PDB file of C-alpha atoms in Angstrom:
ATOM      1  CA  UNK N   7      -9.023  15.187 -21.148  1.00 84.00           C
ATOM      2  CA  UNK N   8     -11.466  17.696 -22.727  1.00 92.00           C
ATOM      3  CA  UNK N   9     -13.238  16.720 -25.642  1.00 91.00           C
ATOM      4  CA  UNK N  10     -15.575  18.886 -28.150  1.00 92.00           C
ATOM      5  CA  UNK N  11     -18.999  17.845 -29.025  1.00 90.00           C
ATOM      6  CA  UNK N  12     -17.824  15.472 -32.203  1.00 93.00           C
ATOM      7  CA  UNK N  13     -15.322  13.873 -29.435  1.00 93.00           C
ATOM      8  CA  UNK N  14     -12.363  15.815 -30.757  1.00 96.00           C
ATOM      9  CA  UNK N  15     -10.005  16.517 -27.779  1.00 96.00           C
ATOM     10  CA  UNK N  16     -10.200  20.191 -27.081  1.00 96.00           C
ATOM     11  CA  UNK N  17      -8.150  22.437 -24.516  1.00 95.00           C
ATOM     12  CA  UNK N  18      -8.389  25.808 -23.576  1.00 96.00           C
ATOM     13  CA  UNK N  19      -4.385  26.410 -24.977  1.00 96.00           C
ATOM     14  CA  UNK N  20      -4.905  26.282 -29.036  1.00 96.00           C
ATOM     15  CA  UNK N  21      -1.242  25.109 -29.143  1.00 96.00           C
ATOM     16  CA  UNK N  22      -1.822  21.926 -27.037  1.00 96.00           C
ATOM     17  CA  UNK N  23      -4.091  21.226 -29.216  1.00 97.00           C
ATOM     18  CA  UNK N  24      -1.713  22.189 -32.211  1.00 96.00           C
ATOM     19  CA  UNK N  25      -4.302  24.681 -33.264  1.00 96.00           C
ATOM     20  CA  UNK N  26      -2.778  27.178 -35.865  1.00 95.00           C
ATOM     21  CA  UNK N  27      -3.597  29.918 -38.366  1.00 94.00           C
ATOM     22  CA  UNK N  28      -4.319  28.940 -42.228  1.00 94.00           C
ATOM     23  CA  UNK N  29      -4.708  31.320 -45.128  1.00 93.00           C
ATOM     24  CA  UNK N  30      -7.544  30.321 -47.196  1.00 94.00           C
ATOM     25  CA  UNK N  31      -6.468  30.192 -50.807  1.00 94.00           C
ATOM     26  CA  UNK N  32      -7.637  32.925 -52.714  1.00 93.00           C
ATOM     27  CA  UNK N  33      -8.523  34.908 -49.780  1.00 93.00           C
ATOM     28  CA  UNK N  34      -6.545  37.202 -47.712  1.00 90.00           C
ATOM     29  CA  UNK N  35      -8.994  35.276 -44.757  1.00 92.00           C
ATOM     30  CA  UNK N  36      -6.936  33.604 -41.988  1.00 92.00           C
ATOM     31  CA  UNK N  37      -8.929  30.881 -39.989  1.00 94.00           C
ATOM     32  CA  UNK N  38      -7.317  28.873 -36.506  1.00 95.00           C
ATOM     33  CA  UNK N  39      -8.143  25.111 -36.758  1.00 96.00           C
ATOM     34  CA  UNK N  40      -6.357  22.168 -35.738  1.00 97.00           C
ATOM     35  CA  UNK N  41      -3.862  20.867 -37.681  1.00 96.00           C
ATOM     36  CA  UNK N  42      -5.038  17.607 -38.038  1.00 96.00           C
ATOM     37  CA  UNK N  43      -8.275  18.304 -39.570  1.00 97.00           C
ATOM     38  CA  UNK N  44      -6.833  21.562 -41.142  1.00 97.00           C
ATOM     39  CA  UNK N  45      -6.501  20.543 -45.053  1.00 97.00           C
ATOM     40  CA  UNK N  46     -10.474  19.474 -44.623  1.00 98.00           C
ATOM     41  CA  UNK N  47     -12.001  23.143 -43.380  1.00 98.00           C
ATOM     42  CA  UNK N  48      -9.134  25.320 -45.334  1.00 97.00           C
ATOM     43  CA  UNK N  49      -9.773  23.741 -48.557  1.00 97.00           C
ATOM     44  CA  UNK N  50     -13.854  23.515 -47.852  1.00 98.00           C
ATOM     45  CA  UNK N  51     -13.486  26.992 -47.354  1.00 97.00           C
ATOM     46  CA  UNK N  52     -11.644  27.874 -50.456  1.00 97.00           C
ATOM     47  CA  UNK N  53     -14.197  25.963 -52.378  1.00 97.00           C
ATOM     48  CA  UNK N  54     -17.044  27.271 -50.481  1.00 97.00           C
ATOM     49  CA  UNK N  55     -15.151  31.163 -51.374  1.00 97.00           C
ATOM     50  CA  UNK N  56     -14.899  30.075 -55.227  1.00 97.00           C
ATOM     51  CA  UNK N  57     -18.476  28.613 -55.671  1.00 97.00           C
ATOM     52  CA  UNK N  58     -20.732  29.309 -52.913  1.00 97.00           C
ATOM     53  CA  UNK N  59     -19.940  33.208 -51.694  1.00 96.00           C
ATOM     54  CA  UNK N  60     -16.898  35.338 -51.326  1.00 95.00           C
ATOM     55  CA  UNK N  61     -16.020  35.092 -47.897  1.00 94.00           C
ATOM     56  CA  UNK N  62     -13.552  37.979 -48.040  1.00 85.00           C
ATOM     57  CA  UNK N  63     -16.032  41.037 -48.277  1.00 77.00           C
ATOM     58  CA  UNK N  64     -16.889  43.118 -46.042  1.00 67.00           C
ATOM     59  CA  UNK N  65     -16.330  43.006 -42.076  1.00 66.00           C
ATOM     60  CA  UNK N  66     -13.960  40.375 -40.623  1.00 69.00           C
ATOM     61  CA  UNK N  67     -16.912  37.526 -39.945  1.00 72.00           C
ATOM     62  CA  UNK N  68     -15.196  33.991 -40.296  1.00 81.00           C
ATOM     63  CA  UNK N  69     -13.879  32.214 -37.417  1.00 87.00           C
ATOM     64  CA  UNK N  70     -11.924  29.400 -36.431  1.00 92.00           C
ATOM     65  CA  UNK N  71     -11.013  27.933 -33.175  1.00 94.00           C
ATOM     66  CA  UNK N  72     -12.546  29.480 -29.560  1.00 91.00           C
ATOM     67  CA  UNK N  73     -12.375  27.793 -26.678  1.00 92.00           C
ATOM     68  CA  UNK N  74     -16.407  27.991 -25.180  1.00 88.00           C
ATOM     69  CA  UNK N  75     -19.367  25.835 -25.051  1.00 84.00           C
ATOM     70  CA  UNK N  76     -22.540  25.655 -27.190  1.00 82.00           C
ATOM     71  CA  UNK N  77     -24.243  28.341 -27.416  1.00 79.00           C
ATOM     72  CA  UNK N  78     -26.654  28.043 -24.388  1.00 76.00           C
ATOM     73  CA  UNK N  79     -25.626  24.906 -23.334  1.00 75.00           C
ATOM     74  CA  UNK N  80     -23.975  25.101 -20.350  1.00 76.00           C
ATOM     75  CA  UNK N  81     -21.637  22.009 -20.219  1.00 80.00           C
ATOM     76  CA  UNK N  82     -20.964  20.858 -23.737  1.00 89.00           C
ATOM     77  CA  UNK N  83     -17.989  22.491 -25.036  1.00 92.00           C
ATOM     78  CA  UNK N  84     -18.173  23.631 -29.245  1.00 92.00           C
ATOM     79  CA  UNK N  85     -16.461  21.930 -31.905  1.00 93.00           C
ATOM     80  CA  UNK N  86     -14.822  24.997 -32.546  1.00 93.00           C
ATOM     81  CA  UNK N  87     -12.920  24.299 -29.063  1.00 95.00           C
ATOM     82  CA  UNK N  88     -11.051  21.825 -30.610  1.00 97.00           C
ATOM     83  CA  UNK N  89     -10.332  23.866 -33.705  1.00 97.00           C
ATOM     84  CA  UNK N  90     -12.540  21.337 -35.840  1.00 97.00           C
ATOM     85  CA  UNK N  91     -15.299  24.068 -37.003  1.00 97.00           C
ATOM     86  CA  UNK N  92     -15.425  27.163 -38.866  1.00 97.00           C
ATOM     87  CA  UNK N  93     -18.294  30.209 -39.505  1.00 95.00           C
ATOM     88  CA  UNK N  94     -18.706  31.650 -42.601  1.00 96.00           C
ATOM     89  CA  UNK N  95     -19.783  34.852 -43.567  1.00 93.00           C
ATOM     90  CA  UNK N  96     -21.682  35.245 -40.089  1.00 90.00           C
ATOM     91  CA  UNK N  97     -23.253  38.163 -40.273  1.00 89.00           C
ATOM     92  CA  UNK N  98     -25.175  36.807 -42.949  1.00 91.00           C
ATOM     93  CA  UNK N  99     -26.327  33.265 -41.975  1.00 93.00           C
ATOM     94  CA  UNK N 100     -27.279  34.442 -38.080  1.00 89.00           C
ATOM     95  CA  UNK N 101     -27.904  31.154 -35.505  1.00 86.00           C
ATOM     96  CA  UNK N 102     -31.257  30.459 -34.851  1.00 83.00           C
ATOM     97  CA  UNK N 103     -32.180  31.557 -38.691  1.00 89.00           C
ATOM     98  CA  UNK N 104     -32.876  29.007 -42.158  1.00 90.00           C
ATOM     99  CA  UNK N 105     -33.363  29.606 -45.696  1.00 93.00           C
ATOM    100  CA  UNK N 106     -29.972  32.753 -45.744  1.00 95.00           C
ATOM    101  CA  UNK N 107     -28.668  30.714 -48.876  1.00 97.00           C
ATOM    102  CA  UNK N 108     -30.693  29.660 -52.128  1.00 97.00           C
ATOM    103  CA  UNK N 109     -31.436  26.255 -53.269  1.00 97.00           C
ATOM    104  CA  UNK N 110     -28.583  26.093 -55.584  1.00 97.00           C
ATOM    105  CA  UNK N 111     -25.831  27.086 -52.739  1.00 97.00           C
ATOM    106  CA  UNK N 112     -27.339  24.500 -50.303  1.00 97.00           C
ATOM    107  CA  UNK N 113     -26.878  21.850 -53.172  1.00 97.00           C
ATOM    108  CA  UNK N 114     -23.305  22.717 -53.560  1.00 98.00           C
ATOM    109  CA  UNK N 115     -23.102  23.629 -49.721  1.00 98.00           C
ATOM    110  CA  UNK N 116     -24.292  19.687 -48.803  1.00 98.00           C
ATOM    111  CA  UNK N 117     -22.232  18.440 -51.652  1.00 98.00           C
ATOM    112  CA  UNK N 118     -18.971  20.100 -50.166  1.00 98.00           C
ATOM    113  CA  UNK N 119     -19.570  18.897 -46.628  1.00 98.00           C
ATOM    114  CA  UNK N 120     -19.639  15.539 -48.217  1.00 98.00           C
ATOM    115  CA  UNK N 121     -16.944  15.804 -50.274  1.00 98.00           C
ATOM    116  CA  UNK N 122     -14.856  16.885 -47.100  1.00 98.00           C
ATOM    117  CA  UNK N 123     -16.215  14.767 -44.049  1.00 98.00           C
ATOM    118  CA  UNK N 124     -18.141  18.299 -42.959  1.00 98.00           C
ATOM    119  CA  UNK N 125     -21.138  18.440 -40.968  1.00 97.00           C
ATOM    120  CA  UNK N 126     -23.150  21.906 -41.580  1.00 97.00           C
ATOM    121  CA  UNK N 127     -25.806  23.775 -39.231  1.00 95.00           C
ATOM    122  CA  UNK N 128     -27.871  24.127 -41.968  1.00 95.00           C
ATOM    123  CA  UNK N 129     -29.079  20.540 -41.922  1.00 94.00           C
ATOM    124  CA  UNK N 130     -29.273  20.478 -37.871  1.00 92.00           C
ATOM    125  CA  UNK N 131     -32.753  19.084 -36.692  1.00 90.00           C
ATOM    126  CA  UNK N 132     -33.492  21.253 -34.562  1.00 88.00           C
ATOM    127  CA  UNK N 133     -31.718  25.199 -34.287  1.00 88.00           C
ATOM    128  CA  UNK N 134     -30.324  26.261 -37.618  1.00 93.00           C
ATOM    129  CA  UNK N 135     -26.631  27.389 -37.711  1.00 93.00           C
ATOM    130  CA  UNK N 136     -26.002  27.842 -41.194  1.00 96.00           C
ATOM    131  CA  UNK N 137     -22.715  29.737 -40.754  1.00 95.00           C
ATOM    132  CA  UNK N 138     -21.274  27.025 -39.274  1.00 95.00           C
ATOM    133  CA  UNK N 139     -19.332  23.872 -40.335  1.00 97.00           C
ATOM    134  CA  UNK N 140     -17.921  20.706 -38.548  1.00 97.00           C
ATOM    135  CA  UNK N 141     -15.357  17.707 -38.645  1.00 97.00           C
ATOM    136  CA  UNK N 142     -17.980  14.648 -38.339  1.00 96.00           C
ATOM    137  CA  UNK N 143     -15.203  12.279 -39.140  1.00 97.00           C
ATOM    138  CA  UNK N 144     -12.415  10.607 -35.674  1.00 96.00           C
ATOM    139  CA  UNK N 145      -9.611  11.429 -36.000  1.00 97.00           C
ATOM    140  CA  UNK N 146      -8.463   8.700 -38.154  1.00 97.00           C
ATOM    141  CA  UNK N 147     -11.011   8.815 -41.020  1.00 97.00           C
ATOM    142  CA  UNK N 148     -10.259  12.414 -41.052  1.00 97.00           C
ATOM    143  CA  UNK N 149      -6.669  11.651 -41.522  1.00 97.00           C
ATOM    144  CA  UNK N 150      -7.383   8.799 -44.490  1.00 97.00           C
ATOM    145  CA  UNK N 151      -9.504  11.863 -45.924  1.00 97.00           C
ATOM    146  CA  UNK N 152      -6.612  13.741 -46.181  1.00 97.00           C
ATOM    147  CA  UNK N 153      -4.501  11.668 -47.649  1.00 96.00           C
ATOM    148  CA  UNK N 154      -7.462   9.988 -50.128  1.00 97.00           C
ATOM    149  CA  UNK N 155      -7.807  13.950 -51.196  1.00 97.00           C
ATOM    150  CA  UNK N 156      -3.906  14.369 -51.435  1.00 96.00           C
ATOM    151  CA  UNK N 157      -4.612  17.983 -49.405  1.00 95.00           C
ATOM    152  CA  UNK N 158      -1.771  20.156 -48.444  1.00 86.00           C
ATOM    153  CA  UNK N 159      -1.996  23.508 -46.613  1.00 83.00           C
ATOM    154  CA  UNK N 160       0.591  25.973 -45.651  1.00 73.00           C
ATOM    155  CA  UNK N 161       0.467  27.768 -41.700  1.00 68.00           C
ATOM    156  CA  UNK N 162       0.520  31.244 -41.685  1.00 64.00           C
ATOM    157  CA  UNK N 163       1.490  32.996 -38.978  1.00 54.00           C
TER     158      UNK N 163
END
């Protein structure tokens, strides 16, 4: 079994996985993650969209699930190949660069991630990703998260 860097189980077919497409509310913004975890990153994302920065302006630059590895890492496959990480606004928050958001948007960026069991490449040690958010929960806390948060999401095909 394949598992993603946050020990998700990944797979190279989204739908073993049961990796699917989710509107984000109040976007027209589609984003593949896996179901389990899905009601975490759509709804992060809507809030991020409402508070943080539209996320549905401009060029097509949010993603979802792809099956690869790290960027330059050449056996550790992404989080985002077990649909459990999204990029937002991309374009704008390039890997490798810090300090693309203000102080007040990293406030309610970190407070977000929190709320929602998130992990985001802006507070990585070492290269900045600050497009990028993660499940850091198993499975199972992610789950109880989900139900503590009463989150429901629809699948859009």
């Amino acid at each position: 079994m394949l598992t993603s860097h946050n020990g998700w189980t990944a797979s190279k077919d989204p739908a073993e996985i049961d990796v699917k497409s989710y509107v984000v509310p109040g976007t027209k913004i589609k984003l593949r993650c896996a179901a389990a975890c899905a009601p975490l990153l759509i709804t992060f994302a809507a809030e991020f969209h409402a508070h943080v920065e539209p996320i549905d302006v401009g060029a097509l630059d949010d993603w979802g699930y792809a099956f690869r590895n790290i960027r330059g890492s050449a056996d550790k496959l992404s989080n985002h190949s077990s649909g459990t990480a999204i990029d937002l606004n991309a374009p704008s928050h390039p890997l490798g660069h810090s300090g693309t958001f203000n102080p007040m948007q990293i406030v309610l960026i970190q407070a977000l991630c929190k709320k929602y069991g998130l992990r985001w490449g802006g507070d990585y040690l070492h290269r900045k990703d600050e497009m990028h958010f993660e499940i850091d929960l198993t499975p199972a806390k992610a789950q109880a998260l989900i139900a503590k948060l009463n989150l429901k999401i629809e699948v859009k095909v």
